[in-house]
Amino acid sequence: MKNAFENFMSILAEALLHLSESFGNMQGLSFLCVKILIIVTVVFIVGAIFLSVVRKGGHISSVLTVLFASCGVLLFLIAPYSGMLVVRPSGNPAEVINEFMTDICDQDYEGAHALCGDNAAFGTERIPSDDIEAVFLEKLKNGYSYQLIGNTFMDGLTAKQYIKVRYFYLPATEKDLKEMTLSILDAIVQDSQKKDVYDENNNYLPGITDEAYSQAVLQTVGNGKDYFYRTEMVEVELNFVDGVWKMQMNDALRKVLNGGVDSTEYFCSNVKSNALEDVTYIPKIYMIDEAALAGPVPNKDLFGETTDPMEVQAVVDSASELIGDHELRWNPDIERINNTKISYYCDETILAISWRQRIDGEYCNVSEVIIADPSQLRRKLAGDTFGYPVQQPATALAAESNAVFALNADYYKFRYNGICVYQRQLYRCEMKTVDTCYFDENGNMLFSRAGQFSSEDEVKKFIDDNNVLFSVSFGPILVDNGEICETKTYPLGNINENYSRSSFGQIDELHYLMVTINRTGGHEEGGRIANSAIIMHDFGCEKAYALDGGQTAEHIMDKHFVSHVDWSEERMVSDIIYFATAIPDSQE
């Protein structure tokens, strides 16, 4: 009897052990069944004890006691192996992961959802809020690739697997997108009329920045550069539910599927704000084709003449954007000769002011010009051909070239001294007798002194190295690097005698000053070259050069001369230097 009881207890212990191992794998109905069986077993055992102890049923009671207890224990022994109480997972979770990722790559979101448990929103399946978000989402959806890494780890009804996912990383586009937006915005400004881009306060019109950003998204995101992609290792988890493995959408996997952001919708909104946060007014850049034989026609309504300096000051104030950091030499307090008129012109690309002023006893006409682009400083030859046999008045050449402001040049056809460059070509190379002034593609003045070069090849190299557009050969050099250049003798211009003089100077980048010293019907004697050098230096010119003087010296605005001309009659000349507006005719 004792041995039988010991065997019974051993069997019961083993059954309980199986039961405890099974609890972790039980779900729903299975766990309910176990609780019912426990109750039934307890009833059997209590009943057996009652029969054997309380009722003292003898041998029959003992047999029934063992029978009842054995039935309960037998149920626990059989249940774990029969599948009645415990769910044993089947199928390969790795196959489910592959199927899920394939559906994501194929944009079969219905199929992907079917493989997931609850809370399975991915983010990419949403309908885009606008065309811009659609571009991001389209690139994201087409950018996935993946690889399962290692073996699947299974623990009861749970499985885990590492996968390596390559995806389009949305934040990587931000820097390029910002740069592209600004670049496209600049291109829109340059290709459009100002009135089509800005309002009267220089704020962008509605839609301009949106257009720039939209084009930037198409170009930047559409190109999909390699560094926009990222590869990450993600641990995914599956649960065995209702007889099948189900993907569990964790935060790491969801963020990868959303391109590395929590929400594509919020990202698209924020990235646009970031791209446009530094957008400021972009000045429109106008320029004139280097090969053009004339500038655009200036707006005649913008020319003016007045004796009221405050009228000119109002024009100057309106040109603050063009003037920028330049320090004008003109000011309303200048004491003009006999309250003579001030001539002016101003648009977005050029400010020109011309006035008459007595300087150190000399009767001078001073003209100051600021331009927006180097292409506005140009040279005009009669007949637009080097060596053309016919000369014209400077006013006629100014009219043909649509000059805002013009002045005489070197009268190259009258003499054969110096180095002559026109439209980047070397036409004359006499290196020994005079100083030459060159104008490069940046609108800067360069000098070479008489005898500086020893060969034509050396001259050509200088022209090429410095991107020289044209030159004038008269001289001498008056000011270089802000210092007066003293010249005691010179083959041209009778430099030590009193004649009308014409000087061209550069104050700083795209800022020029021109001065004539004039005879005035016998009341003035003109000046010497030394006087011109002092005047140009005192005006603050970094560089200054003497042009042909005498009757040739004149300043022209609006097709007529504004300076005094000797004997009040223009000389026929072969060339001028002029400044043009850069605003195209169609926009005037």
PDB file of C-alpha atoms in Angstrom, residues 1-11:
ATOM      1  CA  MET A   1       0.000   0.000   0.000  1.00  0.00           C
ATOM      2  CA  LYS A   2       2.827   2.275   0.885  1.00  0.00           C
ATOM      3  CA  ASN A   3       4.534   1.684  -2.485  1.00  0.00           C
ATOM      4  CA  ALA A   4       1.336   2.438  -4.341  1.00  0.00           C
ATOM      5  CA  PHE A   5       0.983   5.751  -2.562  1.00  0.00           C
ATOM      6  CA  GLU A   6       4.552   6.703  -3.384  1.00  0.00           C
ATOM      7  CA  ASN A   7       3.997   5.870  -7.053  1.00  0.00           C
ATOM      8  CA  PHE A   8       0.897   7.987  -7.056  1.00  0.00           C
ATOM      9  CA  MET A   9       2.694  11.003  -5.634  1.00  0.00           C
ATOM     10  CA  SER A  10       5.477  10.618  -8.190  1.00  0.00           C
ATOM     11  CA  ILE A  11       2.992  10.581 -11.032  1.00  0.00           C
TER      12      ILE A  11
END
